PDB file of C-alpha atoms in Angstrom:
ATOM      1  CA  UNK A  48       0.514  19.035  20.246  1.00 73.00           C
ATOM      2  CA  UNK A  49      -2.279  18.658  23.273  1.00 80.00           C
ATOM      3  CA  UNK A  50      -4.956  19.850  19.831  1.00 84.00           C
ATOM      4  CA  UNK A  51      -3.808  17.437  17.657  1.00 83.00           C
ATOM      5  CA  UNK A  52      -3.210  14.459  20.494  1.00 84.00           C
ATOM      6  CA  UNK A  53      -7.110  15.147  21.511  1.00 87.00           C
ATOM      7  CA  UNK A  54      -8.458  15.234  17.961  1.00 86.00           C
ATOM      8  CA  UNK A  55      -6.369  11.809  17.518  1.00 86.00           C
ATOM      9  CA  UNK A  56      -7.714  10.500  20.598  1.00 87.00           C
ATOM     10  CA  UNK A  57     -11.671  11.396  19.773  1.00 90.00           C
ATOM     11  CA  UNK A  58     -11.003  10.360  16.340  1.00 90.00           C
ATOM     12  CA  UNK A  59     -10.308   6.833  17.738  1.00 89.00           C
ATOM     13  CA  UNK A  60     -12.864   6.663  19.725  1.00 91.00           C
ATOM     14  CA  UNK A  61     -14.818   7.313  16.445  1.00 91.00           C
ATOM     15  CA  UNK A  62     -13.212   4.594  14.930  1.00 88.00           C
ATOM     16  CA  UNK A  63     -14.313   1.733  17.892  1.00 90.00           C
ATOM     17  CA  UNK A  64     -17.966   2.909  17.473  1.00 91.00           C
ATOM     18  CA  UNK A  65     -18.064   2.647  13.818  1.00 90.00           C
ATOM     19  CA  UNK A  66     -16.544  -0.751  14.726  1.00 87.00           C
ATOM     20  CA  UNK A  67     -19.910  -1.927  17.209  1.00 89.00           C
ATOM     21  CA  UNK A  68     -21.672  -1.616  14.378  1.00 88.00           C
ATOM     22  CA  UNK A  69     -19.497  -2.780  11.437  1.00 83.00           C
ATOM     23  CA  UNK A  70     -17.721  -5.511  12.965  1.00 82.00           C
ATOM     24  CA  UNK A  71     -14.817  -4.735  10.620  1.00 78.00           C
ATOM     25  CA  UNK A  72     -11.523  -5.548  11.750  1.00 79.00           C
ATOM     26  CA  UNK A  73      -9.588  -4.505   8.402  1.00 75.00           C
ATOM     27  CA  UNK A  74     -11.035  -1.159   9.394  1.00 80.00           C
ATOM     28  CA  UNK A  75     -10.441  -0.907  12.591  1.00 85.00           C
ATOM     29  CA  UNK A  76      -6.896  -1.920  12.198  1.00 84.00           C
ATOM     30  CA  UNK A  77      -6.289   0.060   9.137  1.00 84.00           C
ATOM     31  CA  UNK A  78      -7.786   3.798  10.664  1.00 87.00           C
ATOM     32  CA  UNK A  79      -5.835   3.440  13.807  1.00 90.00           C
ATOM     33  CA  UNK A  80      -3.086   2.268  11.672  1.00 89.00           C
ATOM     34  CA  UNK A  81      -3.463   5.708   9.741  1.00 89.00           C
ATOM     35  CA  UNK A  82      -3.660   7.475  13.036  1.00 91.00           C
ATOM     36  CA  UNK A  83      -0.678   6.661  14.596  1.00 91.00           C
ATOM     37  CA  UNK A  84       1.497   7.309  11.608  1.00 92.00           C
ATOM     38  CA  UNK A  85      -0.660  10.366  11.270  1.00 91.00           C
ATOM     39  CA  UNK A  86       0.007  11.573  14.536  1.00 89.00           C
ATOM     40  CA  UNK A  87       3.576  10.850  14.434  1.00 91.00           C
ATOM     41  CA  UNK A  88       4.116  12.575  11.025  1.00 91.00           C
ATOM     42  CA  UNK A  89       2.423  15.656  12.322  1.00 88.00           C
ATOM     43  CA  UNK A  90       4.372  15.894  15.801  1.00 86.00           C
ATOM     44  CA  UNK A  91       7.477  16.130  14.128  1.00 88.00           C
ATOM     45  CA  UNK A  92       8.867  19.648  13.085  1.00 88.00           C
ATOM     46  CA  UNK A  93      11.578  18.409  10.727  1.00 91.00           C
ATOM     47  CA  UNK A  94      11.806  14.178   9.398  1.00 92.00           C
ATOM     48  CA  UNK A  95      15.663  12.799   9.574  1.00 92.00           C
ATOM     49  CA  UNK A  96      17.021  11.416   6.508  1.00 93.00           C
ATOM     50  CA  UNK A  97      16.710   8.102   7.679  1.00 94.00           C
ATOM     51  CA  UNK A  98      12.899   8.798   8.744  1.00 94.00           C
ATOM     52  CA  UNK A  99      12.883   9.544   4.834  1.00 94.00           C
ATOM     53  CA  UNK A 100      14.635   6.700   3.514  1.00 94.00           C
ATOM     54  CA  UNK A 101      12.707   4.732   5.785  1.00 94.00           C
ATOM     55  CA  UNK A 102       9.336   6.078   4.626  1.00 94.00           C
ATOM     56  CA  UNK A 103      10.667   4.908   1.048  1.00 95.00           C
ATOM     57  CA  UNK A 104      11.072   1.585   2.388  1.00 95.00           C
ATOM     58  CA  UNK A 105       7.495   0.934   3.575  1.00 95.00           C
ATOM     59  CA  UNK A 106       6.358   0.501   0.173  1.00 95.00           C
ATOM     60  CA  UNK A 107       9.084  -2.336  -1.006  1.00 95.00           C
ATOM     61  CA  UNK A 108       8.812  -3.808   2.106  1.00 95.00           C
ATOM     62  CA  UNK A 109       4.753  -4.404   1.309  1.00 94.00           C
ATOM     63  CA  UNK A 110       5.584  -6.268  -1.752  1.00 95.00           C
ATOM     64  CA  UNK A 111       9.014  -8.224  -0.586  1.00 94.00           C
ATOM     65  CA  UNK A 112       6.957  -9.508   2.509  1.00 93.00           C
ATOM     66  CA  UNK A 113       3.563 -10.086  -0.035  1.00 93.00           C
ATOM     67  CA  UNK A 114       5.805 -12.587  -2.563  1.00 92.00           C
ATOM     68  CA  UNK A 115       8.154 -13.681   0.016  1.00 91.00           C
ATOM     69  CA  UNK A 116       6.035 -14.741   2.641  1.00 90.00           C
ATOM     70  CA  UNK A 117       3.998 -17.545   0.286  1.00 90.00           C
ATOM     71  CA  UNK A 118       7.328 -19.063  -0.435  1.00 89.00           C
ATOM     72  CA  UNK A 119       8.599 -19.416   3.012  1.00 88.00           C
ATOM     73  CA  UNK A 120       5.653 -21.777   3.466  1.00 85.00           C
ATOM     74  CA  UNK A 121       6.705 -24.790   0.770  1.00 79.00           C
ATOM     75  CA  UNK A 122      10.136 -24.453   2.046  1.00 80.00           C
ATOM     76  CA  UNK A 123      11.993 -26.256   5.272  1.00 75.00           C
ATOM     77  CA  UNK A 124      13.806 -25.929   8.537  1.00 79.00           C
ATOM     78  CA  UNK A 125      13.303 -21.844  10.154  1.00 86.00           C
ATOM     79  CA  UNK A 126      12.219 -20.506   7.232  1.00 83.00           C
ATOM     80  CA  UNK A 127       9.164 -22.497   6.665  1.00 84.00           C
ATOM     81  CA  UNK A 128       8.522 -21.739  10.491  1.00 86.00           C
ATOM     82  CA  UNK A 129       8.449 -18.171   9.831  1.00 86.00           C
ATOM     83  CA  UNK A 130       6.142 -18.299   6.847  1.00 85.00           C
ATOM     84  CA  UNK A 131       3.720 -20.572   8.681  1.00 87.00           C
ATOM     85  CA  UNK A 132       3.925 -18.292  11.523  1.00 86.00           C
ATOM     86  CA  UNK A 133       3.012 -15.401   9.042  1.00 85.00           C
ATOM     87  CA  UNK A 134       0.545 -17.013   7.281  1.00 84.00           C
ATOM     88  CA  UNK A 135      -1.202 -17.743  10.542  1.00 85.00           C
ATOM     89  CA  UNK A 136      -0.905 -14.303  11.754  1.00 79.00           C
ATOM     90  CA  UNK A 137      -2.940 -13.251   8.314  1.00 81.00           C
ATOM     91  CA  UNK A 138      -5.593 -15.792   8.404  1.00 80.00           C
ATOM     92  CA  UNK A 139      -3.969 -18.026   5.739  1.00 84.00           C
ATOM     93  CA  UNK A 140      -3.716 -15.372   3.255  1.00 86.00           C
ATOM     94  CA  UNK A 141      -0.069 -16.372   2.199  1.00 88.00           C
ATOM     95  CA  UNK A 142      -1.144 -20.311   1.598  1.00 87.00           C
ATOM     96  CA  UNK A 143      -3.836 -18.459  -0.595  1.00 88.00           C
ATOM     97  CA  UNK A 144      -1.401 -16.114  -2.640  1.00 90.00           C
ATOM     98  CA  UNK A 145       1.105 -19.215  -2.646  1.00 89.00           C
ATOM     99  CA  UNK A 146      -1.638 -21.682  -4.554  1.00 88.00           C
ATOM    100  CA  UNK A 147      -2.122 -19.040  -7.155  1.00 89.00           C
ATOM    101  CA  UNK A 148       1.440 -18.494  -7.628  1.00 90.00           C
ATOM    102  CA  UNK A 149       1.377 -21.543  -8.056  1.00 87.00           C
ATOM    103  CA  UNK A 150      -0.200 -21.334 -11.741  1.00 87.00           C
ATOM    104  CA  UNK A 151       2.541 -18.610 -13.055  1.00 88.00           C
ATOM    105  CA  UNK A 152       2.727 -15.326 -13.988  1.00 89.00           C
ATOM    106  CA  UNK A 153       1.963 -13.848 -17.221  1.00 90.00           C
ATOM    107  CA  UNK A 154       2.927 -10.864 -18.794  1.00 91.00           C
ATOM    108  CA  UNK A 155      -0.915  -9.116 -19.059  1.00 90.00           C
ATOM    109  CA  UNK A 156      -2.008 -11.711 -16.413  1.00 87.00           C
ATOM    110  CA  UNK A 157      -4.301 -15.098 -16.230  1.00 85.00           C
ATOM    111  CA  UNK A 158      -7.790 -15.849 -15.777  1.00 83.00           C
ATOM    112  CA  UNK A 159      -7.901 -18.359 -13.249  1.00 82.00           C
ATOM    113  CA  UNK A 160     -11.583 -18.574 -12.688  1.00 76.00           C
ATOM    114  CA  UNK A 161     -12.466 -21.626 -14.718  1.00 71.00           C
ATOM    115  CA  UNK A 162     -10.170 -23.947 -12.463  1.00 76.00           C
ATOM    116  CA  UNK A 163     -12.308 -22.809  -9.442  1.00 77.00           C
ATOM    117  CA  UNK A 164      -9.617 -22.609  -6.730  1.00 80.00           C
ATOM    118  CA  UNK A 165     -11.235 -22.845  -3.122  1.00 75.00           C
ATOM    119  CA  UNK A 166      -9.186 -20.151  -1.827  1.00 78.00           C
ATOM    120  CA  UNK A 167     -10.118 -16.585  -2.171  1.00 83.00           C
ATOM    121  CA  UNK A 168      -6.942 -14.470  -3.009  1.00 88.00           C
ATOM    122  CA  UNK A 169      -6.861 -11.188  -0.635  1.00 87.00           C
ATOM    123  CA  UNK A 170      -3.369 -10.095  -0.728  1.00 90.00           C
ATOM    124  CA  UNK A 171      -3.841  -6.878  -3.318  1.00 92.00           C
ATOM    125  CA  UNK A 172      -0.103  -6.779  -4.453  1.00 94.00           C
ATOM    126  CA  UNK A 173      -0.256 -10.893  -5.426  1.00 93.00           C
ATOM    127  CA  UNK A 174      -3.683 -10.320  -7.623  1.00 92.00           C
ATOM    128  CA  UNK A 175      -2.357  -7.712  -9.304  1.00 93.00           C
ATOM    129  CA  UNK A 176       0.382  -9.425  -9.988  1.00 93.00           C
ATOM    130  CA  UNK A 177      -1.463 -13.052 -10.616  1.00 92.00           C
ATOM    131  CA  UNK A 178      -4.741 -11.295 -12.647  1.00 90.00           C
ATOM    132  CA  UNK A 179      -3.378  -8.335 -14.615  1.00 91.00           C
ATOM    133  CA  UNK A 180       0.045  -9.771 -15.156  1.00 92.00           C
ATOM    134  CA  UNK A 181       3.749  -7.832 -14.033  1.00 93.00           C
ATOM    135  CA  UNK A 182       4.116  -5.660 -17.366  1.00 95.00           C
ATOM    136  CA  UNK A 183       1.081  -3.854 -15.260  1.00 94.00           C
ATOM    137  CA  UNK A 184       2.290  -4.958 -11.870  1.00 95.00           C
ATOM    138  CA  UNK A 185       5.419  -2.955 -12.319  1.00 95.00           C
ATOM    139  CA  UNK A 186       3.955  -0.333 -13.950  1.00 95.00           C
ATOM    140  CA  UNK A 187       2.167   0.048 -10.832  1.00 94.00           C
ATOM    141  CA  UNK A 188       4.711  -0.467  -8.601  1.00 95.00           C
ATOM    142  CA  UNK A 189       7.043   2.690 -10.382  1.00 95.00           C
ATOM    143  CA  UNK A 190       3.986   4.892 -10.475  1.00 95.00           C
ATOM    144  CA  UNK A 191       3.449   4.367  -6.226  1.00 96.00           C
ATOM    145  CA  UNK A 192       7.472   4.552  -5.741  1.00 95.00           C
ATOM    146  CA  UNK A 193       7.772   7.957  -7.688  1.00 95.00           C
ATOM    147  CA  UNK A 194       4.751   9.175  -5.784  1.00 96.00           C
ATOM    148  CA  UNK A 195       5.892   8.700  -2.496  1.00 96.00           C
ATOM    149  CA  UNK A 196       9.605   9.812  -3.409  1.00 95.00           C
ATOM    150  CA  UNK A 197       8.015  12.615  -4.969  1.00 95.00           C
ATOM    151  CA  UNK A 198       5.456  13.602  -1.323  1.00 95.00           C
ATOM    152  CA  UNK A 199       8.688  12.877   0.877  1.00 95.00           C
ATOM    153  CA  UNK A 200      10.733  15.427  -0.862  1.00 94.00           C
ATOM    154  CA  UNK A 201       7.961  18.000  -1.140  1.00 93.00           C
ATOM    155  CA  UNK A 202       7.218  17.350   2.950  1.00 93.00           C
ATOM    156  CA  UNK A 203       3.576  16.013   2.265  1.00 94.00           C
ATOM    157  CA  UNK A 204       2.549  14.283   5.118  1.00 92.00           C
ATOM    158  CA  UNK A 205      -0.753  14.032   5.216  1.00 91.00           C
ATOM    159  CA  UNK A 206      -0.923  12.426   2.044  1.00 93.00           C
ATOM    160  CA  UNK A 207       1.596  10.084   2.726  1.00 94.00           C
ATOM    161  CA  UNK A 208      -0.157   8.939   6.310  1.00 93.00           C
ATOM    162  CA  UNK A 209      -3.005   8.179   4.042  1.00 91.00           C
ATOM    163  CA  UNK A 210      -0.635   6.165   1.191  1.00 93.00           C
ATOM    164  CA  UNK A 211       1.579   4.513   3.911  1.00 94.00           C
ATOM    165  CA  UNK A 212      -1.854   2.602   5.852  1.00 92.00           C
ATOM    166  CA  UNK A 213      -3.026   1.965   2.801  1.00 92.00           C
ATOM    167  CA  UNK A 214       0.099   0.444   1.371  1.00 94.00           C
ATOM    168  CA  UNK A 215       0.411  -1.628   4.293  1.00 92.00           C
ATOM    169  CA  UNK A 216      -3.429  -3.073   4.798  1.00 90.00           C
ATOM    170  CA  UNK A 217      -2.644  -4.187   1.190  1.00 91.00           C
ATOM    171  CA  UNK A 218      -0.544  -7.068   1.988  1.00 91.00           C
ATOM    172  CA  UNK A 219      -3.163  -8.860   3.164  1.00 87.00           C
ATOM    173  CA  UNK A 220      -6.835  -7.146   1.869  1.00 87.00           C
ATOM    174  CA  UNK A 221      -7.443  -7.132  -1.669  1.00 87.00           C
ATOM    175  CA  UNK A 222      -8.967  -3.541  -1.990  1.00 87.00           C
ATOM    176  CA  UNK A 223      -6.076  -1.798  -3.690  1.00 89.00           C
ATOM    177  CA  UNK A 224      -6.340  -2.969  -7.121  1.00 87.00           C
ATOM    178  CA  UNK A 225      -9.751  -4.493  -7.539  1.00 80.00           C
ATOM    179  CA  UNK A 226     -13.083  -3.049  -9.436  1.00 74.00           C
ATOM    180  CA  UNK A 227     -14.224  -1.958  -5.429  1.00 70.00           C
ATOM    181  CA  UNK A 228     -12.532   1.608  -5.858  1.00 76.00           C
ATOM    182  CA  UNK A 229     -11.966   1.887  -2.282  1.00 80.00           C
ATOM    183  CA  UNK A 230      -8.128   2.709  -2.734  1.00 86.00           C
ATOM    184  CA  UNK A 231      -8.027   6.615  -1.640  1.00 87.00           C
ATOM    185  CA  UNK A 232      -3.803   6.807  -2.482  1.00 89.00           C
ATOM    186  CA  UNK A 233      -4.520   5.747  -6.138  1.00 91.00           C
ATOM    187  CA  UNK A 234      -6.246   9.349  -6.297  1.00 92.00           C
ATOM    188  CA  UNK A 235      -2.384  11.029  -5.283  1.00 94.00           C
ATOM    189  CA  UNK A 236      -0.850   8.752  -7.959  1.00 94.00           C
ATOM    190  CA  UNK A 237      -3.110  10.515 -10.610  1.00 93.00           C
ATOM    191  CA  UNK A 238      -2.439  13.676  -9.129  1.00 93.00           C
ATOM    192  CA  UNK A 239       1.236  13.305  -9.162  1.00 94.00           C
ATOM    193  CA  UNK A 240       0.985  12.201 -13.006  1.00 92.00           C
ATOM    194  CA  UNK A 241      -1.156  15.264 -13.970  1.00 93.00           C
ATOM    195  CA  UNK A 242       1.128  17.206 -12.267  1.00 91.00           C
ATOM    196  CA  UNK A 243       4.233  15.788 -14.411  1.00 90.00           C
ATOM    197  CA  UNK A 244       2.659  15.643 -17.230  1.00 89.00           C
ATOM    198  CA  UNK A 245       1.793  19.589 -16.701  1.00 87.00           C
ATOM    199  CA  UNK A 246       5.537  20.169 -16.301  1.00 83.00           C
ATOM    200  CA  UNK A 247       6.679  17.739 -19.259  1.00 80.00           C
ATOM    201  CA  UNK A 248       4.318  20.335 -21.780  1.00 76.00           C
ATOM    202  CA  UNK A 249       5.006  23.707 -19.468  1.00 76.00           C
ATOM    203  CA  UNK A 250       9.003  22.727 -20.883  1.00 73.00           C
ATOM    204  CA  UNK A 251       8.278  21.908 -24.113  1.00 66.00           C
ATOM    205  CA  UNK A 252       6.228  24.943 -24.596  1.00 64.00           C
ATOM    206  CA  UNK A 253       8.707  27.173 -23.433  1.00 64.00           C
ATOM    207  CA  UNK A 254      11.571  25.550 -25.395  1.00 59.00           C
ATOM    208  CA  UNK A 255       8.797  25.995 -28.761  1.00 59.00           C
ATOM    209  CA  UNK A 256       8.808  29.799 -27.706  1.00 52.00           C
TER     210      UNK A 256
END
């Protein structure tokens, strides 16, 4: 506990000097994000079941908050409160996602570019589902939910540290499902399809035999 509390600690201070220089506040958020869930996933000897349902939950959560929130906002009374209260908190992503909501959803997505919005959409989860359309959207979304189930049952907790801060950094960055490539977790979604895949042909070869 005292190793892995010091290697936390001088791994944050890491993190603030890469940050003199970078000026990045998506990245200084998003590592000591990863850190503390990190650090609490590795303290504990044995997760509860409702430390693994709520693990489960992060994910949904991402997305319910990521099409919610831009609603709230063209709405009245408390609930238009909240959302403007939300939408401040993340820099006006939400009034950004909510303007290209605005134009519908397709099933293999839109391209928007030619009626040169002035808002740049960072909310990953709302331009995957606004630019490649929610046949891929959900696609998506069963591929990360299996995943996760999957690394909670098989106690993987590294992985899902990593997964988790990503997950949540994507509700208002857009680096999860554009050309940049900087999405780590989309590297334990392939991994958990290879691995299925292995054991769909492993049966099928042993049922041939």
């Amino acid at each position: 506990g005292k190793r892995l509390l010091a290697l936390t600690g001088l791994l944050f201070l890491g993190n603030c000097y890469v940050f003199l220089y970078s000026v990045s506040y998506t990245g200084i958020i998003l590592v000591t994000l990863f850190l503390l869930i990190f650090c609490y996933f590795m303290m504990r000897r044995q997760f509860s079941r409702v430390e693994k349902v709520l693990m489960q939950c992060v994910f949904p959560c991402c997305i319910l908050i990521s099409i919610v929130a831009p609603y709230m906002i063209d709405t009245s009374g408390i609930i238009r409160a909240i959302g403007q209260l939300l939408n401040k908190a993340v820099n006006n992503r939400f009034l950004a996602s909510s303007v290209y909501l605005s134009y519908g959803i397709a099933p293999f997505g839109k391209n928007l570019v030619s009626e040169n919005i002035s808002f740049a959409l960072d909310s990953s989860y709302i331009s995957l589902l606004v630019n490649d359309g929610w046949v891929i959207f959900f696609l998506t979304v069963a591929a990360y939910f299996c995943t996760i189930r999957d690394y909670v049952r098989q106690d993987k907790r590294k992985e899902l540290a990593i997964m988790l801060s990503f997950l949540i950094a994507g509700i208002s960055e857009p680096f999860l499902f554009n050309t940049a490539f900087k999405n780590l977790s989309l590297v334990f979604i392939g991994e958990y399809l290879f691995r299925m895949l292995a054991r769909r042909e492993s049966r099928e070869y042993s049922f041939g035999i």
